[in-house]
Each structure stands twice: as C-alpha cells, then as structure tokens.
Short mmCIF file of N, CA and C in Angstrom, two decimals:
data_model
loop_
_atom_site.label_atom_id
_atom_site.label_comp_id
_atom_site.label_asym_id
_atom_site.label_seq_id
_atom_site.Cartn_x
_atom_site.Cartn_y
_atom_site.Cartn_z
N VAL A 847 88.05 133.21 85.24
CA VAL A 847 88.04 134.66 85.30
C VAL A 847 88.65 135.09 86.62
N SER A 848 89.64 135.96 86.55
CA SER A 848 90.34 136.41 87.75
C SER A 848 89.61 137.60 88.38
N LEU A 849 89.94 137.85 89.64
CA LEU A 849 89.38 139.00 90.34
C LEU A 849 89.72 140.29 89.61
N SER A 850 90.93 140.37 89.08
CA SER A 850 91.34 141.56 88.34
C SER A 850 90.45 141.80 87.13
N GLU A 851 90.12 140.72 86.40
CA GLU A 851 89.26 140.86 85.23
C GLU A 851 87.85 141.30 85.62
N ILE A 852 87.35 140.76 86.73
CA ILE A 852 86.03 141.16 87.21
C ILE A 852 86.02 142.63 87.59
N MET A 853 87.07 143.05 88.34
CA MET A 853 87.16 144.45 88.76
C MET A 853 87.31 145.36 87.55
N LEU A 854 88.09 144.95 86.55
CA LEU A 854 88.25 145.76 85.35
C LEU A 854 86.91 145.93 84.65
N GLU A 855 86.15 144.83 84.52
CA GLU A 855 84.84 144.93 83.88
C GLU A 855 83.93 145.86 84.67
N ASP A 856 83.95 145.75 85.99
CA ASP A 856 83.16 146.65 86.82
C ASP A 856 83.56 148.09 86.58
N CYS A 857 84.87 148.33 86.48
CA CYS A 857 85.37 149.68 86.25
C CYS A 857 84.85 150.23 84.93
N MET A 858 84.82 149.38 83.90
CA MET A 858 84.41 149.84 82.58
C MET A 858 82.89 150.02 82.50
N ASN A 859 82.13 149.39 83.40
CA ASN A 859 80.68 149.52 83.38
C ASN A 859 80.19 150.78 84.07
N TYR A 860 81.05 151.46 84.80
CA TYR A 860 80.65 152.70 85.44
C TYR A 860 80.26 153.72 84.39
N ARG A 861 79.18 154.43 84.65
CA ARG A 861 78.77 155.49 83.72
C ARG A 861 79.74 156.67 83.81
N ASN A 862 80.28 156.86 84.96
CA ASN A 862 81.22 157.97 85.18
C ASN A 862 82.64 157.41 85.08
N VAL A 863 83.38 157.84 84.09
CA VAL A 863 84.73 157.34 83.86
C VAL A 863 85.60 157.56 85.09
N LYS A 864 85.43 158.70 85.75
CA LYS A 864 86.25 159.02 86.91
C LYS A 864 86.09 157.97 88.01
N HIS A 865 84.87 157.53 88.29
CA HIS A 865 84.65 156.50 89.31
C HIS A 865 85.27 155.17 88.89
N GLY A 866 85.17 154.85 87.63
CA GLY A 866 85.78 153.63 87.13
C GLY A 866 87.29 153.66 87.28
N LEU A 867 87.90 154.79 86.99
CA LEU A 867 89.35 154.93 87.13
C LEU A 867 89.77 154.84 88.59
N ILE A 868 88.99 155.44 89.47
CA ILE A 868 89.31 155.35 90.89
C ILE A 868 89.27 153.90 91.34
N ALA A 869 88.26 153.16 90.90
CA ALA A 869 88.16 151.74 91.26
C ALA A 869 89.33 150.94 90.69
N LEU A 870 89.72 151.24 89.44
CA LEU A 870 90.85 150.54 88.82
C LEU A 870 92.15 150.84 89.55
N MET A 871 92.36 152.10 89.90
CA MET A 871 93.58 152.47 90.62
C MET A 871 93.60 151.81 92.00
N ALA A 872 92.45 151.76 92.67
CA ALA A 872 92.38 151.12 93.98
C ALA A 872 92.72 149.64 93.86
N LEU A 873 92.22 148.99 92.81
CA LEU A 873 92.54 147.58 92.58
C LEU A 873 94.04 147.40 92.37
N ALA A 874 94.63 148.22 91.52
CA ALA A 874 96.06 148.09 91.23
C ALA A 874 96.89 148.32 92.48
N LEU A 875 96.59 149.37 93.20
CA LEU A 875 97.37 149.67 94.40
C LEU A 875 97.19 148.62 95.48
N SER A 876 95.98 148.10 95.64
CA SER A 876 95.78 147.06 96.66
C SER A 876 96.48 145.78 96.26
N THR A 877 96.52 145.49 94.98
CA THR A 877 97.23 144.30 94.52
C THR A 877 98.72 144.42 94.78
N ILE A 878 99.28 145.58 94.47
CA ILE A 878 100.71 145.81 94.70
C ILE A 878 101.01 145.77 96.19
N HIS A 879 100.16 146.38 96.99
CA HIS A 879 100.42 146.49 98.43
C HIS A 879 100.22 145.18 99.17
N CYS A 880 99.20 144.44 98.82
CA CYS A 880 98.81 143.28 99.63
C CYS A 880 99.43 141.96 99.20
N THR A 881 99.86 141.84 97.97
CA THR A 881 100.37 140.56 97.52
C THR A 881 101.65 140.72 96.73
N VAL A 882 102.38 139.64 96.68
CA VAL A 882 103.54 139.55 95.81
C VAL A 882 103.28 138.35 94.92
N LEU A 883 103.27 138.58 93.61
CA LEU A 883 103.01 137.50 92.69
C LEU A 883 104.31 136.80 92.34
N ALA A 884 104.32 135.50 92.48
CA ALA A 884 105.51 134.73 92.13
C ALA A 884 105.08 133.62 91.20
N GLY A 885 105.36 133.80 89.92
CA GLY A 885 104.89 132.83 88.94
C GLY A 885 103.38 132.85 88.96
N ASN A 886 102.76 131.68 89.14
CA ASN A 886 101.31 131.60 89.21
C ASN A 886 100.83 131.56 90.65
N GLU A 887 101.74 131.63 91.59
CA GLU A 887 101.41 131.51 93.00
C GLU A 887 101.31 132.90 93.63
N THR A 888 100.28 133.12 94.41
CA THR A 888 100.15 134.37 95.14
C THR A 888 100.49 134.10 96.59
N MET A 889 101.37 134.95 97.14
CA MET A 889 101.76 134.74 98.53
C MET A 889 101.69 136.07 99.27
N PRO A 890 101.40 136.04 100.56
CA PRO A 890 101.34 137.29 101.33
C PRO A 890 102.67 138.02 101.28
N ALA A 891 102.62 139.33 101.34
CA ALA A 891 103.82 140.16 101.26
C ALA A 891 104.75 139.95 102.46
N THR A 892 104.27 139.31 103.53
CA THR A 892 105.10 139.09 104.72
C THR A 892 106.03 137.89 104.58
N LYS A 893 105.91 137.11 103.54
CA LYS A 893 106.78 135.95 103.32
C LYS A 893 108.19 136.40 102.94
N VAL A 894 109.09 135.44 102.90
CA VAL A 894 110.49 135.72 102.53
C VAL A 894 110.53 136.26 101.10
N ASP A 895 111.33 137.28 100.91
CA ASP A 895 111.48 137.89 99.59
C ASP A 895 112.31 136.97 98.71
N LYS A 896 111.70 136.41 97.69
CA LYS A 896 112.38 135.47 96.79
C LYS A 896 112.62 136.08 95.42
N ARG A 897 112.52 137.41 95.34
CA ARG A 897 112.74 138.04 94.05
C ARG A 897 114.20 137.90 93.62
N ILE A 898 114.41 137.95 92.34
CA ILE A 898 115.76 137.90 91.76
C ILE A 898 116.39 139.28 91.93
N VAL A 899 117.58 139.30 92.50
CA VAL A 899 118.29 140.57 92.69
C VAL A 899 119.06 140.89 91.42
N LEU A 900 118.82 142.07 90.90
CA LEU A 900 119.55 142.53 89.72
C LEU A 900 120.63 143.49 90.19
N SER A 901 121.86 143.12 89.99
CA SER A 901 122.99 143.99 90.31
C SER A 901 123.47 144.60 89.01
N LEU A 902 123.09 145.84 88.79
CA LEU A 902 123.38 146.51 87.53
C LEU A 902 124.51 147.51 87.72
N GLU A 903 125.23 147.74 86.64
CA GLU A 903 126.21 148.82 86.64
C GLU A 903 125.44 150.12 86.87
N GLU A 904 126.08 151.09 87.49
CA GLU A 904 125.38 152.32 87.91
C GLU A 904 124.61 153.02 86.79
N PRO A 905 125.17 153.21 85.59
CA PRO A 905 124.38 153.88 84.55
C PRO A 905 123.10 153.10 84.19
N ALA A 906 123.20 151.79 84.13
CA ALA A 906 122.03 150.97 83.81
C ALA A 906 121.01 151.02 84.95
N ARG A 907 121.48 150.95 86.18
CA ARG A 907 120.59 151.01 87.34
C ARG A 907 119.83 152.34 87.35
N LEU A 908 120.55 153.43 87.12
CA LEU A 908 119.91 154.75 87.11
C LEU A 908 118.89 154.87 85.98
N LEU A 909 119.20 154.32 84.82
CA LEU A 909 118.28 154.36 83.69
C LEU A 909 117.00 153.59 84.01
N VAL A 910 117.14 152.38 84.52
CA VAL A 910 115.97 151.55 84.83
C VAL A 910 115.10 152.23 85.89
N LEU A 911 115.71 152.73 86.95
CA LEU A 911 114.95 153.40 88.00
C LEU A 911 114.28 154.67 87.49
N ASP A 912 114.99 155.42 86.66
CA ASP A 912 114.40 156.63 86.07
C ASP A 912 113.19 156.28 85.20
N ARG A 913 113.31 155.20 84.44
CA ARG A 913 112.19 154.75 83.60
C ARG A 913 110.97 154.42 84.45
N MET A 914 111.19 153.71 85.55
CA MET A 914 110.06 153.35 86.41
C MET A 914 109.36 154.59 86.95
N ARG A 915 110.14 155.57 87.38
CA ARG A 915 109.54 156.81 87.88
C ARG A 915 108.81 157.54 86.75
N THR A 916 109.37 157.53 85.56
CA THR A 916 108.72 158.16 84.41
C THR A 916 107.41 157.46 84.08
N PHE A 917 107.40 156.13 84.17
CA PHE A 917 106.15 155.39 83.94
C PHE A 917 105.08 155.81 84.95
N LEU A 918 105.46 155.95 86.22
CA LEU A 918 104.49 156.34 87.24
C LEU A 918 103.90 157.72 86.96
N VAL A 919 104.76 158.66 86.61
CA VAL A 919 104.28 160.01 86.28
C VAL A 919 103.36 159.94 85.06
N GLY A 920 103.76 159.18 84.06
CA GLY A 920 102.95 159.03 82.86
C GLY A 920 101.60 158.38 83.14
N LEU A 921 101.59 157.36 84.00
CA LEU A 921 100.32 156.71 84.36
C LEU A 921 99.40 157.68 85.09
N LYS A 922 99.96 158.53 85.93
CA LYS A 922 99.15 159.55 86.60
C LYS A 922 98.59 160.53 85.57
N ASP A 923 99.43 160.96 84.62
CA ASP A 923 98.97 161.89 83.58
C ASP A 923 97.88 161.26 82.72
N ILE A 924 98.04 159.98 82.39
CA ILE A 924 97.02 159.28 81.60
C ILE A 924 95.72 159.18 82.38
N THR A 925 95.82 158.87 83.67
CA THR A 925 94.62 158.77 84.50
C THR A 925 93.91 160.12 84.58
N ASP A 926 94.66 161.20 84.76
CA ASP A 926 94.06 162.53 84.77
C ASP A 926 93.38 162.82 83.43
N ALA A 927 94.04 162.48 82.33
CA ALA A 927 93.47 162.72 81.01
C ALA A 927 92.22 161.87 80.78
N LEU A 928 92.21 160.65 81.31
CA LEU A 928 91.02 159.80 81.18
C LEU A 928 89.83 160.43 81.90
N THR A 929 90.06 160.99 83.07
CA THR A 929 88.95 161.60 83.80
C THR A 929 88.38 162.79 83.04
N ASP A 930 89.21 163.44 82.24
CA ASP A 930 88.76 164.55 81.39
C ASP A 930 88.34 164.07 80.00
N GLN A 931 88.50 162.79 79.74
CA GLN A 931 88.25 162.17 78.43
C GLN A 931 89.02 162.91 77.33
N ASP A 932 90.26 163.25 77.63
CA ASP A 932 91.16 163.95 76.71
C ASP A 932 92.03 162.91 76.01
N MET A 933 91.50 162.35 74.94
CA MET A 933 92.17 161.25 74.25
C MET A 933 93.47 161.69 73.57
N GLU A 934 93.54 162.92 73.11
CA GLU A 934 94.78 163.39 72.48
C GLU A 934 95.92 163.45 73.50
N ARG A 935 95.62 163.91 74.70
CA ARG A 935 96.65 163.95 75.75
C ARG A 935 97.07 162.54 76.14
N ILE A 936 96.11 161.62 76.20
CA ILE A 936 96.43 160.21 76.49
C ILE A 936 97.37 159.68 75.42
N ALA A 937 97.04 159.95 74.16
CA ALA A 937 97.87 159.46 73.05
C ALA A 937 99.28 160.02 73.14
N LYS A 938 99.39 161.31 73.44
CA LYS A 938 100.71 161.95 73.51
C LYS A 938 101.55 161.35 74.64
N VAL A 939 100.96 161.22 75.82
CA VAL A 939 101.71 160.67 76.96
C VAL A 939 102.06 159.21 76.70
N ALA A 940 101.08 158.42 76.27
CA ALA A 940 101.32 156.98 76.03
C ALA A 940 102.39 156.77 74.97
N GLU A 941 102.35 157.56 73.91
CA GLU A 941 103.36 157.45 72.86
C GLU A 941 104.76 157.73 73.40
N SER A 942 104.87 158.70 74.29
CA SER A 942 106.19 159.02 74.85
C SER A 942 106.73 157.89 75.72
N LEU A 943 105.85 157.02 76.21
CA LEU A 943 106.26 155.90 77.06
C LEU A 943 106.38 154.59 76.28
N GLY A 944 106.07 154.63 75.01
CA GLY A 944 106.15 153.46 74.16
C GLY A 944 107.56 153.23 73.65
N LYS A 945 107.65 152.62 72.48
CA LYS A 945 108.96 152.29 71.91
C LYS A 945 109.84 153.53 71.73
N LYS A 946 109.20 154.66 71.50
CA LYS A 946 109.93 155.92 71.34
C LYS A 946 110.85 156.19 72.54
N MET A 947 110.45 155.73 73.72
CA MET A 947 111.24 155.96 74.93
C MET A 947 112.59 155.25 74.88
N THR A 948 112.70 154.21 74.08
CA THR A 948 113.91 153.38 74.06
C THR A 948 114.94 153.84 73.02
N VAL A 949 114.67 154.92 72.31
CA VAL A 949 115.53 155.37 71.21
C VAL A 949 116.99 155.53 71.62
N ASN A 950 117.24 156.05 72.80
CA ASN A 950 118.62 156.31 73.23
C ASN A 950 119.20 155.21 74.11
N ASP A 951 118.57 154.04 74.13
CA ASP A 951 119.07 152.95 74.97
C ASP A 951 120.49 152.54 74.63
N HIS A 952 120.91 152.73 73.40
CA HIS A 952 122.25 152.33 72.99
C HIS A 952 123.34 153.10 73.76
N LYS A 953 122.95 154.23 74.37
CA LYS A 953 123.93 155.03 75.10
C LYS A 953 124.30 154.42 76.46
N VAL A 954 123.46 153.54 76.95
CA VAL A 954 123.73 152.84 78.21
C VAL A 954 123.71 151.35 77.92
N ARG A 955 124.75 150.66 78.34
CA ARG A 955 124.83 149.22 78.08
C ARG A 955 123.86 148.47 79.00
N LEU A 956 122.79 147.96 78.38
CA LEU A 956 121.81 147.17 79.13
C LEU A 956 121.94 145.68 78.82
N LYS A 957 122.33 145.38 77.58
CA LYS A 957 122.45 143.97 77.19
C LYS A 957 123.44 143.25 78.07
N GLY A 958 123.08 142.05 78.46
CA GLY A 958 123.94 141.25 79.30
C GLY A 958 123.73 141.52 80.78
N GLN A 959 123.06 142.63 81.10
CA GLN A 959 122.81 142.95 82.51
C GLN A 959 121.39 142.58 82.93
N LEU A 960 120.48 142.59 81.98
CA LEU A 960 119.08 142.32 82.29
C LEU A 960 118.68 140.93 81.79
N PRO A 961 118.03 140.14 82.64
CA PRO A 961 117.58 138.82 82.20
C PRO A 961 116.56 138.93 81.07
N GLU A 962 116.47 137.90 80.27
CA GLU A 962 115.54 137.87 79.14
C GLU A 962 114.10 138.13 79.59
N ALA A 963 113.68 137.54 80.69
CA ALA A 963 112.30 137.72 81.17
C ALA A 963 112.04 139.18 81.54
N PHE A 964 113.02 139.85 82.11
CA PHE A 964 112.89 141.27 82.45
C PHE A 964 112.71 142.07 81.16
N ARG A 965 113.54 141.77 80.16
CA ARG A 965 113.44 142.49 78.88
C ARG A 965 112.09 142.26 78.22
N LYS A 966 111.55 141.05 78.36
CA LYS A 966 110.23 140.77 77.79
C LYS A 966 109.15 141.62 78.47
N HIS A 967 109.25 141.78 79.79
CA HIS A 967 108.30 142.67 80.48
C HIS A 967 108.42 144.09 79.92
N ALA A 968 109.64 144.56 79.75
CA ALA A 968 109.85 145.92 79.25
C ALA A 968 109.30 146.09 77.84
N VAL A 969 109.55 145.13 76.97
CA VAL A 969 109.04 145.20 75.60
C VAL A 969 107.51 145.23 75.60
N SER A 970 106.91 144.37 76.41
CA SER A 970 105.45 144.32 76.50
C SER A 970 104.90 145.63 77.04
N LEU A 971 105.57 146.20 78.01
CA LEU A 971 105.13 147.47 78.60
C LEU A 971 105.13 148.57 77.54
N HIS A 972 106.25 148.71 76.82
CA HIS A 972 106.33 149.73 75.77
C HIS A 972 105.28 149.48 74.68
N LYS A 973 105.08 148.22 74.31
CA LYS A 973 104.08 147.87 73.29
C LYS A 973 102.68 148.26 73.75
N ASN A 974 102.36 148.01 75.03
CA ASN A 974 101.04 148.38 75.53
C ASN A 974 100.83 149.89 75.53
N PHE A 975 101.87 150.65 75.81
CA PHE A 975 101.75 152.11 75.74
C PHE A 975 101.52 152.54 74.28
N ASP A 976 102.23 151.92 73.33
CA ASP A 976 102.02 152.25 71.92
C ASP A 976 100.60 151.89 71.48
N LEU A 977 100.10 150.74 71.92
CA LEU A 977 98.73 150.35 71.59
C LEU A 977 97.72 151.33 72.19
N MET A 978 97.99 151.77 73.41
CA MET A 978 97.11 152.75 74.05
C MET A 978 97.08 154.04 73.23
N ALA A 979 98.24 154.51 72.82
CA ALA A 979 98.31 155.73 72.02
C ALA A 979 97.53 155.57 70.72
N ASN A 980 97.69 154.42 70.08
CA ASN A 980 96.99 154.16 68.83
C ASN A 980 95.48 154.15 69.03
N HIS A 981 95.01 153.46 70.07
CA HIS A 981 93.57 153.42 70.34
C HIS A 981 93.03 154.81 70.65
N ALA A 982 93.77 155.56 71.43
CA ALA A 982 93.32 156.91 71.80
C ALA A 982 93.17 157.79 70.56
N ARG A 983 94.07 157.63 69.61
CA ARG A 983 94.03 158.46 68.40
C ARG A 983 93.01 157.97 67.38
N THR A 984 92.83 156.66 67.28
CA THR A 984 91.98 156.14 66.20
C THR A 984 90.52 155.98 66.58
N ASP A 985 90.24 155.39 67.75
CA ASP A 985 88.84 155.18 68.08
C ASP A 985 88.36 155.93 69.31
N GLY A 986 89.29 156.48 70.06
CA GLY A 986 88.92 157.29 71.22
C GLY A 986 88.13 156.55 72.28
N ALA A 987 88.21 155.23 72.27
CA ALA A 987 87.42 154.43 73.22
C ALA A 987 88.12 154.34 74.57
N THR A 988 87.45 154.81 75.60
CA THR A 988 88.03 154.72 76.94
C THR A 988 88.14 153.27 77.38
N GLU A 989 87.26 152.40 76.87
CA GLU A 989 87.32 150.98 77.24
C GLU A 989 88.66 150.37 76.82
N GLN A 990 89.11 150.66 75.61
CA GLN A 990 90.39 150.14 75.14
C GLN A 990 91.55 150.73 75.95
N THR A 991 91.43 152.00 76.29
CA THR A 991 92.47 152.64 77.10
C THR A 991 92.54 151.98 78.47
N LEU A 992 91.39 151.70 79.06
CA LEU A 992 91.37 151.03 80.36
C LEU A 992 91.95 149.62 80.27
N LYS A 993 91.68 148.92 79.18
CA LYS A 993 92.26 147.57 79.00
C LYS A 993 93.77 147.65 78.92
N ARG A 994 94.29 148.63 78.18
CA ARG A 994 95.74 148.81 78.08
C ARG A 994 96.31 149.19 79.44
N LEU A 995 95.62 150.06 80.17
CA LEU A 995 96.05 150.47 81.50
C LEU A 995 96.15 149.26 82.43
N SER A 996 95.18 148.39 82.34
CA SER A 996 95.20 147.17 83.15
C SER A 996 96.37 146.27 82.77
N ALA A 997 96.62 146.13 81.47
CA ALA A 997 97.74 145.31 81.00
C ALA A 997 99.07 145.90 81.45
N ILE A 998 99.17 147.22 81.45
CA ILE A 998 100.40 147.89 81.90
C ILE A 998 100.62 147.64 83.38
N PHE A 999 99.56 147.80 84.19
CA PHE A 999 99.70 147.51 85.62
C PHE A 999 100.10 146.06 85.85
N ALA A 1000 99.55 145.15 85.07
CA ALA A 1000 99.90 143.73 85.21
C ALA A 1000 101.39 143.51 84.96
N GLU A 1001 101.95 144.18 83.95
CA GLU A 1001 103.38 144.07 83.68
C GLU A 1001 104.20 144.63 84.83
N CYS A 1002 103.79 145.79 85.35
CA CYS A 1002 104.50 146.39 86.48
C CYS A 1002 104.49 145.46 87.69
N ILE A 1003 103.32 144.93 88.00
CA ILE A 1003 103.18 144.05 89.16
C ILE A 1003 104.03 142.79 88.99
N ALA A 1004 103.97 142.18 87.82
CA ALA A 1004 104.73 140.95 87.58
C ALA A 1004 106.24 141.20 87.68
N CYS A 1005 106.68 142.30 87.12
CA CYS A 1005 108.12 142.59 87.14
C CYS A 1005 108.60 142.92 88.55
N HIS A 1006 107.84 143.73 89.27
CA HIS A 1006 108.23 144.08 90.64
C HIS A 1006 108.16 142.87 91.56
N ALA A 1007 107.30 141.92 91.25
CA ALA A 1007 107.21 140.70 92.04
C ALA A 1007 108.39 139.78 91.78
N ALA A 1008 108.96 139.87 90.60
CA ALA A 1008 110.05 138.96 90.22
C ALA A 1008 111.44 139.51 90.48
N TYR A 1009 111.60 140.84 90.46
CA TYR A 1009 112.94 141.44 90.50
C TYR A 1009 113.08 142.52 91.57
N GLU A 1010 114.31 142.63 92.04
CA GLU A 1010 114.69 143.70 92.96
C GLU A 1010 116.00 144.28 92.44
N ILE A 1011 116.08 145.59 92.41
CA ILE A 1011 117.31 146.24 91.96
C ILE A 1011 118.04 146.79 93.16
N ARG A 1012 119.29 146.40 93.27
CA ARG A 1012 120.13 146.88 94.38
C ARG A 1012 121.35 147.57 93.81
N ARG A 1013 121.98 148.35 94.68
CA ARG A 1013 123.24 149.00 94.31
C ARG A 1013 124.32 147.96 94.20
#
C-alpha cells in the first residue's frame, strides 16, 4: 500500500467532503512539488532532469499545452463542485475533458510527434474523466469521484515526470 493510497483513504473517510478534498489536493501538490517520479524510482527534484524532451511542431505544442491548462481549470472546477456535492456539474466538466475533448484532434498532426507512452497517458486521462462523468451521473458517489480524481492526478504526475515540452 502506497502513501498515496493511504492518504486517499484518509481523504475519503472525512465526514466533511471539503476537508477530504483539501487533504487530497495537498497530497497531489506536495507530490508534484517534492518529487519527480521516474519509472518506479522516486528521486528528489534537485537531481538531474532526465525527462524525455518532446520537440513538437508549433501547432502540436500549443495544443498539448492548451490541453494541460484546460485540465487544470477543469480539475479546479471539479474540486469546487465536489465541495458543493454538485454531481451534475462534475459530470458536465468531466465529460468535457474526456474523449469528447479529442474530437478535433485530426486538425493538428499529433501522430508521429508523440511517443506511444505519452499517448497512453493521454488516453488513460481522458478515460478517467469519462468514468468520473459516468459515476457522477449514475451513482453520485463522491468516493468514486475521488478515486477518479486520484487516478487523474497520478497520470498527470507520471507524464510530467517523464516528459518535458520545449520550443
């Protein structure tokens, strides 16, 4: 059992959803800030940066960076909705960040520029948002939403630990 799993369980055991979300966000931010995950090895952020540099054509670079910013805004909106226990708003935001977000990808050439592992992170991320939307609409369980939120943060952390995008 990892520290993240223990913290997630603690977050879900809070009677007050807002306190649980604050603890979950603190865990995610401290993990991003304090460590860089490389494969199964955790190393201090002060070590040499061994991430894979992605040199993308400008339209692809702008699309990927815009997506990341959109994910952050969406995660904030989902967190706000969770504190209000507004499952319909969670479903709406999560759905917009799921597979639906990729509908116009054909307009920017991404194939051949992104490594397979990067694409797998992206597919998993969109799938987790779709699952979150589905759970929010069908069972309204904040526990399932928190599990999806944790899985989404894990994808973000893993991808940011593995890749760097440069001009």
